[in-house]
Coordinates of C-alpha atoms in Angstrom, one line a residue:
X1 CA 79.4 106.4 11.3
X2 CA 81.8 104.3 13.5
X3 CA 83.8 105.7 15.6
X4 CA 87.8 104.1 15.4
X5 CA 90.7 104.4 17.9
X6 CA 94.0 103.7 15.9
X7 CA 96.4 101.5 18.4
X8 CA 99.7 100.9 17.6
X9 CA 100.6 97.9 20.1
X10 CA 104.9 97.2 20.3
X11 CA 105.6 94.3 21.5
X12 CA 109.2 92.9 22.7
X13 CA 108.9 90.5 18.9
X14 CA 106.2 92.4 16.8
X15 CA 103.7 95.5 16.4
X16 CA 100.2 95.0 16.4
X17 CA 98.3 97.7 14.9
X18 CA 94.9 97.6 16.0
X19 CA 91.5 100.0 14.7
X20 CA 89.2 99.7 17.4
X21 CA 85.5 100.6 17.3
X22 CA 85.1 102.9 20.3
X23 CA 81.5 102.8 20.9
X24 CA 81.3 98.7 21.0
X25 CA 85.1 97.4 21.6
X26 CA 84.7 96.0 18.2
X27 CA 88.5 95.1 16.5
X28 CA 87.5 95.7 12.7
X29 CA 90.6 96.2 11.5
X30 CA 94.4 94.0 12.5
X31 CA 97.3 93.8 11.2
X32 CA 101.1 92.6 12.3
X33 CA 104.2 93.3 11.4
X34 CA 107.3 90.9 13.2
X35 CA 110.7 92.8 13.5
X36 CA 114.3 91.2 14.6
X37 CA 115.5 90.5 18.0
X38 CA 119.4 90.8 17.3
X39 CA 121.3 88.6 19.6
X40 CA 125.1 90.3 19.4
X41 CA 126.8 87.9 22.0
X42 CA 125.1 86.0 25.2
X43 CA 123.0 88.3 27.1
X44 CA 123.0 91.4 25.2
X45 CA 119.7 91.3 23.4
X46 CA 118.4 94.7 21.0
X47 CA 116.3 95.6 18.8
X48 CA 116.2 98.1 15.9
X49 CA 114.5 100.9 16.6
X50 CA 114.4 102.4 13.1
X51 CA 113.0 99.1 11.6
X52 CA 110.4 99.0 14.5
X53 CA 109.4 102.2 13.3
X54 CA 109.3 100.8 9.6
X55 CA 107.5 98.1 10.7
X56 CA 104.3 100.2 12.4
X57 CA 104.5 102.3 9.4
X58 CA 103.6 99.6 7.1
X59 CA 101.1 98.6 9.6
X60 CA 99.7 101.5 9.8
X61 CA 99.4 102.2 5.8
X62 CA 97.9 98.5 5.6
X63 CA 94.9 99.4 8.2
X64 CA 94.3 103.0 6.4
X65 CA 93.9 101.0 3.3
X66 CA 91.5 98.0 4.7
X67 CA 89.3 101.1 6.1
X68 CA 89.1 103.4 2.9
X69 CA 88.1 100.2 1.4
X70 CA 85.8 98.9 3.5
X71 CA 82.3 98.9 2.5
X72 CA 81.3 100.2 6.1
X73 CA 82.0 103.9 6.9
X74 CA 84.4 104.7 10.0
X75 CA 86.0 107.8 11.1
X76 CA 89.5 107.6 12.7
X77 CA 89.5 109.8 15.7
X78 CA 93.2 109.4 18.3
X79 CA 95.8 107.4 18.0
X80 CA 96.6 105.3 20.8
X81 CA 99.7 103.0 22.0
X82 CA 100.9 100.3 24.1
X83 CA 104.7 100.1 24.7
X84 CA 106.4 97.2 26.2
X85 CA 109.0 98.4 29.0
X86 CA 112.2 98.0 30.4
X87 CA 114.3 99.3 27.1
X88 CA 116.9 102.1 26.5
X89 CA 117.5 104.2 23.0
X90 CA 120.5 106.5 23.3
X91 CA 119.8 109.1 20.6
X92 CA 120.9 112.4 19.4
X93 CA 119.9 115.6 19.6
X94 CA 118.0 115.2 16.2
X95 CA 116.5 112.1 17.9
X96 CA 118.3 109.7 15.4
X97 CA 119.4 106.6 17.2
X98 CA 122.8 106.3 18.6
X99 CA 122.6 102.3 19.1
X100 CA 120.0 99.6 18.7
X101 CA 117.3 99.3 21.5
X102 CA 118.2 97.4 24.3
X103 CA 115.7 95.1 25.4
X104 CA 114.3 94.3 29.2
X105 CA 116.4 91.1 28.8
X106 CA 119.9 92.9 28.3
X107 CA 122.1 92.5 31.3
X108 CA 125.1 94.7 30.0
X109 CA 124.6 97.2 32.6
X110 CA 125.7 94.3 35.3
X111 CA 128.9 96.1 37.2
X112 CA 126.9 99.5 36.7
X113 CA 124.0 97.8 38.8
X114 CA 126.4 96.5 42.0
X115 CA 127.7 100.4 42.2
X116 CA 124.8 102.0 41.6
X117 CA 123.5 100.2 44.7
X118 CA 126.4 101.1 46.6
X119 CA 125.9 105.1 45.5
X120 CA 122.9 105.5 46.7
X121 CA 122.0 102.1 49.2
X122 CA 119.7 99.5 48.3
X123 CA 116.7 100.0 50.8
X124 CA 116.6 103.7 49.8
X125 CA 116.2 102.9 46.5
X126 CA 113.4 100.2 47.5
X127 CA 112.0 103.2 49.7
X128 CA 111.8 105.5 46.6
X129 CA 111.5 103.8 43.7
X130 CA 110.7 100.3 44.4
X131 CA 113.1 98.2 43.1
X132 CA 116.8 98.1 43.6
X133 CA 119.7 98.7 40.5
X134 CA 119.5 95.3 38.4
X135 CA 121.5 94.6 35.4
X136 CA 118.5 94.7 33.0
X137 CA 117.5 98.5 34.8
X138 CA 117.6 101.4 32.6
X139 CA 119.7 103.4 35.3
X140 CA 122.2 100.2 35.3
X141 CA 122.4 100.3 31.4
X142 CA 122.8 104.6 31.0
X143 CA 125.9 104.5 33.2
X144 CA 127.3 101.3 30.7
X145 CA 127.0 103.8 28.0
X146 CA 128.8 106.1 29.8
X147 CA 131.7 104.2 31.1
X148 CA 131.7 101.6 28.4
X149 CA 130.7 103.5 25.3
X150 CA 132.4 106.3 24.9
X151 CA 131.9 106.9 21.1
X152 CA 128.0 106.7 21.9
X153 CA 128.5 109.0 25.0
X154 CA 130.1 112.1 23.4
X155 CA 127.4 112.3 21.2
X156 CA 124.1 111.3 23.4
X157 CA 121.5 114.0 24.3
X158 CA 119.1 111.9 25.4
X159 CA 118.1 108.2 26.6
X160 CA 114.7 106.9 25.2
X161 CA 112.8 104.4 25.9
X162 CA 110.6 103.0 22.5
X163 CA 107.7 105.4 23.6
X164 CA 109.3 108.5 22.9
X165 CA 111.3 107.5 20.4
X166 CA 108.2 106.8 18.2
X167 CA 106.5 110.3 20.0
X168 CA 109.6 111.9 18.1
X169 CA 109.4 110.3 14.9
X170 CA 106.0 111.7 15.1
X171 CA 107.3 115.3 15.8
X172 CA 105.4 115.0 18.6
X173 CA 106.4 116.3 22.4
X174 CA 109.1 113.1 23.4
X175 CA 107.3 112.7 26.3
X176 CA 106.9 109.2 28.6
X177 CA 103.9 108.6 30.4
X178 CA 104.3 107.8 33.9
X179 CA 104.0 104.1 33.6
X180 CA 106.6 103.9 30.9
X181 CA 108.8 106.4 33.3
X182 CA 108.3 103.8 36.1
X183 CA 109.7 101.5 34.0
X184 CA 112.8 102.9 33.7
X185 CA 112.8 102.8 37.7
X186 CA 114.1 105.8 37.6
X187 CA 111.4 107.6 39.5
X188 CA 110.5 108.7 42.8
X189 CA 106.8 106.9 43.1
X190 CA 105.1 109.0 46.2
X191 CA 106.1 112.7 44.5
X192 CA 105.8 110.6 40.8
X193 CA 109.3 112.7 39.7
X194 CA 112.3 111.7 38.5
X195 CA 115.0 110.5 41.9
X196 CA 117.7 112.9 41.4
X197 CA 119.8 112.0 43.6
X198 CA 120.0 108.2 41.7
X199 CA 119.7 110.5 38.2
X200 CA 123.3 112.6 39.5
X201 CA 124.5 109.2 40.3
X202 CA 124.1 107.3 36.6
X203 CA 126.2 110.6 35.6
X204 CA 123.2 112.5 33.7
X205 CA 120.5 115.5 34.1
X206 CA 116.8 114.8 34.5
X207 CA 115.9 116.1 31.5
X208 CA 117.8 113.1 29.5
X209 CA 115.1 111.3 30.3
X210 CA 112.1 113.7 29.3
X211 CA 109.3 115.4 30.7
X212 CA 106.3 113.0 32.1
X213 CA 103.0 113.0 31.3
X214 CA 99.6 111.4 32.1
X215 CA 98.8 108.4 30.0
X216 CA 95.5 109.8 28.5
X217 CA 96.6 113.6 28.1
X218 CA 96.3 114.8 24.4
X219 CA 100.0 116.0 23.4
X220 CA 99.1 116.7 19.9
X221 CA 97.0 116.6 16.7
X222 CA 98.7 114.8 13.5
X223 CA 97.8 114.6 9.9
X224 CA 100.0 111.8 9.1
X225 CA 102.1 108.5 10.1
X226 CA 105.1 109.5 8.7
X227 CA 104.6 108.5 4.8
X228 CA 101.3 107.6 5.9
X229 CA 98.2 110.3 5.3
X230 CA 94.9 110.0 7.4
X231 CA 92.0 111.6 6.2
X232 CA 91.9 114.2 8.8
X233 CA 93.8 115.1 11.7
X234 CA 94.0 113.0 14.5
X235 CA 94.4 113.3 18.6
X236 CA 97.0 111.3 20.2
X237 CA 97.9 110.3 23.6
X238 CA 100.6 108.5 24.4
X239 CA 99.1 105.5 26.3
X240 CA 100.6 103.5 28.7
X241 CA 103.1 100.1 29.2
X242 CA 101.2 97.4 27.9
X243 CA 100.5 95.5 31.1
X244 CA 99.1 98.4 32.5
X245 CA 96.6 98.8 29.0
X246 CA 96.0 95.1 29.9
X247 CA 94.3 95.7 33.0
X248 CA 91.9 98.0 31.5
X249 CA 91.6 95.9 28.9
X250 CA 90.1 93.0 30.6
X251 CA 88.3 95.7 32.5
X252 CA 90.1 95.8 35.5
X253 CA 90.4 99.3 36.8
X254 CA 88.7 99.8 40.3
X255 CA 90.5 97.7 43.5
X256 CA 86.7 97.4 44.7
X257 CA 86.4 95.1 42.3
X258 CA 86.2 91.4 42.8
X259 CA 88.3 90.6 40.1
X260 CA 91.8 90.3 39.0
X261 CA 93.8 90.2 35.8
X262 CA 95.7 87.7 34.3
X263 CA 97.2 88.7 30.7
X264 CA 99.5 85.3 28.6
X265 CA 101.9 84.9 26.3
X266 CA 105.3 84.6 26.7
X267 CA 105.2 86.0 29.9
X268 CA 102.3 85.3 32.1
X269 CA 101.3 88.4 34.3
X270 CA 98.8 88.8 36.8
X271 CA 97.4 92.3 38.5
X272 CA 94.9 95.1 39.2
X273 CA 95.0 98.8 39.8
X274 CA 95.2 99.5 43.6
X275 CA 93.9 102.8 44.9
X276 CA 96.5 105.4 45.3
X277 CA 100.5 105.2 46.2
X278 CA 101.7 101.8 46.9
X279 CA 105.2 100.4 47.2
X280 CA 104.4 96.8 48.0
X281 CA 108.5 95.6 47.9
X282 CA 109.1 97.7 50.3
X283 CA 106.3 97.0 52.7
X284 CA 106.6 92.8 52.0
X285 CA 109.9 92.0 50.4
X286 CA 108.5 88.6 50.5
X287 CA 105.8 88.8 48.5
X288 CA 107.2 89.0 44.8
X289 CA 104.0 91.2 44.2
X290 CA 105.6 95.1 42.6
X291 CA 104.4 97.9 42.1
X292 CA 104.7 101.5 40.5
X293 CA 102.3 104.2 39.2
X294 CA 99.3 103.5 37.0
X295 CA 98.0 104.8 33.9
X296 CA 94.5 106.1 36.2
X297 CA 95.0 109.2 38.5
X298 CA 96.1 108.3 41.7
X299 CA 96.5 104.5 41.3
X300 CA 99.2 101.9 41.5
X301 CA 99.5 99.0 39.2
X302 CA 100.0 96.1 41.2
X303 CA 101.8 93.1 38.8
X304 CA 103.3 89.6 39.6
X305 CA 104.9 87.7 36.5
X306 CA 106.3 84.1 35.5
X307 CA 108.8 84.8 32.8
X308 CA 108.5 81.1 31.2
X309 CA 104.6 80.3 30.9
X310 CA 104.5 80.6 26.9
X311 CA 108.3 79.8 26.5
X312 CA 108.0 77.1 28.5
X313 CA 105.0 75.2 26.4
X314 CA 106.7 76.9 23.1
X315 CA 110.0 74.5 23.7
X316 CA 108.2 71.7 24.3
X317 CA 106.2 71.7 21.4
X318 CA 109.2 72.9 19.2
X319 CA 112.2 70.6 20.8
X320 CA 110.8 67.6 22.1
X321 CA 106.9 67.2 20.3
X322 CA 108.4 68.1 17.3
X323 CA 105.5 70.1 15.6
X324 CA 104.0 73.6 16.4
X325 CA 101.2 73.8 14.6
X326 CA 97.6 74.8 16.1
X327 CA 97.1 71.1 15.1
X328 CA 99.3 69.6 17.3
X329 CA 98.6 71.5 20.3
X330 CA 94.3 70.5 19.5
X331 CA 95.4 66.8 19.3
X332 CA 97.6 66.9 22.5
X333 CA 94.7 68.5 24.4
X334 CA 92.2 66.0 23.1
X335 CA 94.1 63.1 24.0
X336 CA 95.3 64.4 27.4
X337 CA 93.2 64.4 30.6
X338 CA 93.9 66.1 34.0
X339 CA 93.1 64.4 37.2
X340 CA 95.5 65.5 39.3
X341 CA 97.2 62.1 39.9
X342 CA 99.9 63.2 36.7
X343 CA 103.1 61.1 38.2
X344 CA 105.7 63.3 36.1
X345 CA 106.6 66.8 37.6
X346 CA 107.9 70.0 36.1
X347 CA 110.2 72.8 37.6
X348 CA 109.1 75.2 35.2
X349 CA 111.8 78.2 35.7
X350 CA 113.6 77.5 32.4
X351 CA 114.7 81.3 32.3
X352 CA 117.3 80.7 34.9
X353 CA 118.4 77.0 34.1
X354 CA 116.6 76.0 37.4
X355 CA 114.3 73.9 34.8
X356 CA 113.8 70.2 35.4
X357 CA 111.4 67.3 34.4
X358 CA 111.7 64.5 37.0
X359 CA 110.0 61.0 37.8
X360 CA 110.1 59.7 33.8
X361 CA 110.7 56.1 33.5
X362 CA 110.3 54.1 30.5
X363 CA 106.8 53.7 30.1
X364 CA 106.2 57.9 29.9
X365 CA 105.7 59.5 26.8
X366 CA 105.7 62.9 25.3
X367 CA 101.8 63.4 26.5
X368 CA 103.3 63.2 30.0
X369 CA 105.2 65.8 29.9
X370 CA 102.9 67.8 28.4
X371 CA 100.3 67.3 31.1
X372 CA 103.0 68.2 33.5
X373 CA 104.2 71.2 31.7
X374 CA 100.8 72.5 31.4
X375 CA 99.9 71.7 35.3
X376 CA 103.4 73.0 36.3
X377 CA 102.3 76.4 35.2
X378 CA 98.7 76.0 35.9
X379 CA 100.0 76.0 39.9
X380 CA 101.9 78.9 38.7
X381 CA 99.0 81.0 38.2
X382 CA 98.2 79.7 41.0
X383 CA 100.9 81.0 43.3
X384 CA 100.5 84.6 41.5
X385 CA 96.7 85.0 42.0
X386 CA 97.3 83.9 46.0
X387 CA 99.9 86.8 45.9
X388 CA 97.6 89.4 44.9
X389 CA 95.1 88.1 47.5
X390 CA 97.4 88.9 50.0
X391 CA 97.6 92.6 48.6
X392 CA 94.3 93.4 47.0
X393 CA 91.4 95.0 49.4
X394 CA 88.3 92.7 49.4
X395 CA 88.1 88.9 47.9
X396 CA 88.9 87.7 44.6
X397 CA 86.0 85.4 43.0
X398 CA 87.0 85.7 39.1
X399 CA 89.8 85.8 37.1
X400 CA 89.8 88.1 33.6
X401 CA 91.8 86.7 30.7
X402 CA 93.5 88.0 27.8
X403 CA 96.1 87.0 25.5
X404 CA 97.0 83.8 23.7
X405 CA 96.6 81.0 26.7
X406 CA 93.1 82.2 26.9
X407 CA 91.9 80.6 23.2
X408 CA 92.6 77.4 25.0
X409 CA 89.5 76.3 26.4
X410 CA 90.9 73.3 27.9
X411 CA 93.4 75.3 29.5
X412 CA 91.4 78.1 31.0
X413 CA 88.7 75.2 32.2
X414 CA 91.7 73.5 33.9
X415 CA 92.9 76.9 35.3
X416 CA 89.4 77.5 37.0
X417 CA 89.7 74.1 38.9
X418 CA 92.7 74.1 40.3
X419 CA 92.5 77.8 41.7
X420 CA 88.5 77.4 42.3
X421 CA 88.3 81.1 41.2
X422 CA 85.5 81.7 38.2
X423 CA 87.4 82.3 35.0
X424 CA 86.1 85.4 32.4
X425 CA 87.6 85.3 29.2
X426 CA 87.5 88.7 26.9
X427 CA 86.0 88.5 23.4
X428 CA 88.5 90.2 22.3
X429 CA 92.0 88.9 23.2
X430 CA 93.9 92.0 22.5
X431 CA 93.7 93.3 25.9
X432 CA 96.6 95.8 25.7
X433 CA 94.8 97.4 22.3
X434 CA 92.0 97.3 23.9
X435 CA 93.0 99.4 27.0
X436 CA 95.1 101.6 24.9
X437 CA 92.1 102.2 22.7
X438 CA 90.0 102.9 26.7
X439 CA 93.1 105.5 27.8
X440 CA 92.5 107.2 23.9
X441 CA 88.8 107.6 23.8
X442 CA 89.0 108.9 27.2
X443 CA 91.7 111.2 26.4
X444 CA 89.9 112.4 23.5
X445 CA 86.7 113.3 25.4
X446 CA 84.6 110.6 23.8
X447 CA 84.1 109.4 27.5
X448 CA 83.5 111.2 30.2
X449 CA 86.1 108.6 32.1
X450 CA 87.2 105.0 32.2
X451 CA 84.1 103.2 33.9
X452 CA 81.9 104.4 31.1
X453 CA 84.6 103.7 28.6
X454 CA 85.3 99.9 30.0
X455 CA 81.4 99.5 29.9
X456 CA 81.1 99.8 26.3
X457 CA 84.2 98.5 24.9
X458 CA 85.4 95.2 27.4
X459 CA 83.2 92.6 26.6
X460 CA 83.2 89.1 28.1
X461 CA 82.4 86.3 25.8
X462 CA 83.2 82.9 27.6
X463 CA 83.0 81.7 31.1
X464 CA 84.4 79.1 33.0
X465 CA 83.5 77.6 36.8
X466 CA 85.8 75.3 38.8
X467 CA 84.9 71.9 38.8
X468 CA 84.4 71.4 42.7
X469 CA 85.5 67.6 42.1
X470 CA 88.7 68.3 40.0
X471 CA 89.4 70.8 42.4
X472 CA 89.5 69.2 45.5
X473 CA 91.7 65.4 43.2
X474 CA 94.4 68.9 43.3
X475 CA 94.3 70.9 46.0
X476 CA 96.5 68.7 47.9
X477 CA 98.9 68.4 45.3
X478 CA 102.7 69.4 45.9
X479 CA 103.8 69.9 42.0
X480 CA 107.0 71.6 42.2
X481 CA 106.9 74.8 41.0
X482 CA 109.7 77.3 41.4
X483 CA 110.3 81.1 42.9
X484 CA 108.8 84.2 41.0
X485 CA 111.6 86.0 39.3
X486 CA 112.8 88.9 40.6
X487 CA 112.8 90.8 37.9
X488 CA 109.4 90.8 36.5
X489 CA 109.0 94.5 35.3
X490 CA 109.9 93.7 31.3
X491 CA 107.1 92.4 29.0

């Protein structure tokens, strides 16, 4: 009989619900449910958390069903999860919502962000918890609620983030685990505590923000997903901020390893778990390389980001090709070739309106721009892999993929040749499942630890070397390409 992980995956625009064979890595069972990004005036961006929950729930029912009836037997032992990060749920002492979810992207908490800085100083907080008071920070958006909203305020017990507000739904222990904590940049990174002394300055106690926990420690059993029944009880751990699940998911999880990770979509992230407590921003300002604690005992996740990568390729498609289909993007890739001699150029930092497309005249066409889109944020991945060269002990000969870019074959071939780095993508693309899945067979005692976990459940299924010819056509290329974001941390 198969073993299954059950892996509830929340993403910033849908849920993936994944059951994951644990002894092979095997995705038997998917399903996904999309929920509403509400959009209330410019720059305030939420989310229901109540129809999020909905949304797994059905999910969840949908996968129980697909495995009762398959013709195979499984047994479902843990339940597993990947959060994205960066978001706020004020709730009430019965854990009922107070106000939607605010997303990574919200940046009500702007004035609260220039005085929190002032409170406490800005290179103390880089000293402590690695990252200064932004408008999109948790602490920023707390003291909004508290200044701004009174209604909300008088009645507010606590301030979730999506992890524990699903842990509660649960009536399980509202715990975070210490990567989601980190994202709420809240915490003090060497002691891994909460920073009190920023915690008295946002105006609340400690324990508004809930106890922390390891990312693979069993905080419960459960017979049920709210309406939903399993057939027996289940383990669960409360796994881990999804970029951190990615790394373990491509099977990225020792910094003696000669390989990094680079997970795509929307955002386009690159990283790897360094050996115990690092606080790269302070140490090289410069670097736009972050880090915080990791889901493994005694690491630090180290994570660069381009904010734009899937955006980016999604507008193009959407406003100016005219046609998203899987189609479109197959015929645009078959009729374009990349020689590194592409005369348009891209500034591909659309997030900030910093985007540009320069050097059209009128003989271009739309399969210009593609190419330079595409090579615009191939040199991005670029500039983020040299960045964790400068940070990760030993060399860096292969790059492990996940998420959407990586179907592209075209794309990761033309990846491998500009960066000369060997390219490894993952059979199965869910790399945040997949690592949440690692973290609850781990937690549940079905491996002894993650090596022997990654080992049986990360497989590789295509690689890709650099074409030493395209390679050197450009490497002496200058495409423009534009800053790293500073705020990278959401996903």
């Amino acid at each position: 009989m198969d073993r299954l992980v059950l892996v509830v995956d929340f993403g910033t625009s849908n849920v993936h619900i994944n059951a994951i064979n644990c002894d092979n890595g095997d995705i038997p069972f998917s399903v996904s449910r999309q929920y509403r990004m509400i959009c209330p005036k410019s720059g305030y961006v939420e989310l229901d958390p109540e129809e999020m929950w909905k949304k797994s729930e059905e999910g969840v029912y949908e996968i129980l069903k697909k495995i009762v009836n398959s013709s195979e037997k499984y047994s479902l032992e843990v339940l597993s999860f990947s959060f994205f990060g960066d978001n706020l749920i004020p709730v009430n002492c019965q854990g009922s919502a107070l106000h939607n979810l605010l997303q990574c992207f919200d940046i009500r908490g702007k004035k609260q962000a220039v005085e929190l800085n002032r409170i406490i100083g800005e290179e103390r907080l880089i000293k402590i918890t690695g990252d200064v008071c932004e408008s999109t920070s948790c602490s920023s958006k707390i003291r909004y609620f508290l200044e701004e909203r009174k209604d909300i305020a008088r009645n507010v017990d606590k301030f979730y983030n999506i992890q524990q507000y699903i842990l509660r739904k649960l009536k399980l222990p509202d715990v975070n685990d210490l990567t989601m904590a980190c994202t709420k940049r809240m915490v003090d990174l060497e002691k891994k505590i909460w920073f009190e002394p920023l915690v008295h300055a946002v105006g609340i106690k400690k324990e508004q923000l809930g106890e922390i926990v390891s990312s693979i420690k069993v905080i419960g059993e459960i017979k049920n997903y709210g309406q939903v029944f399993f057939p027996k009880a289940v383990k669960v751990v409360p796994g881990a901020h999804d970029c951190d699940c990615g790394w373990l998911g491509v099977g990225i999880f020792d910094e003696e390893q000669d390989a990094v990770g680079n997970i795509t979509g929307t955002f386009e992230h690159f990283g790897f778990l360094a050996d115990g407590y690092q606080n790269v921003y302070a140490d090289h300002p410069d670097w736009n390389l972050f880090s915080y604690r990791g889901p493994l005992n005694d690491t630090s996740v180290m994570l660069t980001a381009f904010d734009t990568s899937g955006a980016l390729l999604e507008w193009f498609m959407r406003e100016i090709y005219g046609d998203t289909s899987r189609k479109a993007y197959e015929k645009l890739w078959a009729t374009a070739t990349f020689q590194g001699n592409t005369p348009v150029k891209v500034v591909p930092d659309f997030s900030s309106s910093h985007g540009a497309i320069e050097g059209l005249n009128l003989g271009h066409t739309k399969i210009d721009i593609f190419k330079a889109i595409i090579e615009a944020l191939t040199f991005e991945s670029r500039k983020m892999l040299m960045i964790c060269e400068k940070a990760k002990k030993g060399r860096i000969h292969r790059v492990r993929m996940g998420g959407g870019h990586a179907k592209s074959s075209e794309w990761v071939q033309l990846r491998a040749d500009i960066t000369g780095k060997t390219y490894e993508c993952m059979e199965q693309l869910e790399v945040s499942s997949v690592g949440a899945a690692i973290l609850g067979a781990v937690g549940a005692g079905i491996y002894s630890d993650v090596k022997q976990a990654v080992e049986k459940m990360v497989k590789i299924q295509r690689v890709y070397t650099p074409n030493k010819e395209i390679y050197e056509k450009y490497n002496p290329c200058l495409l423009y390409t534009s800053p790293s974001p500073r705020d990278i941390s959401g996903s």
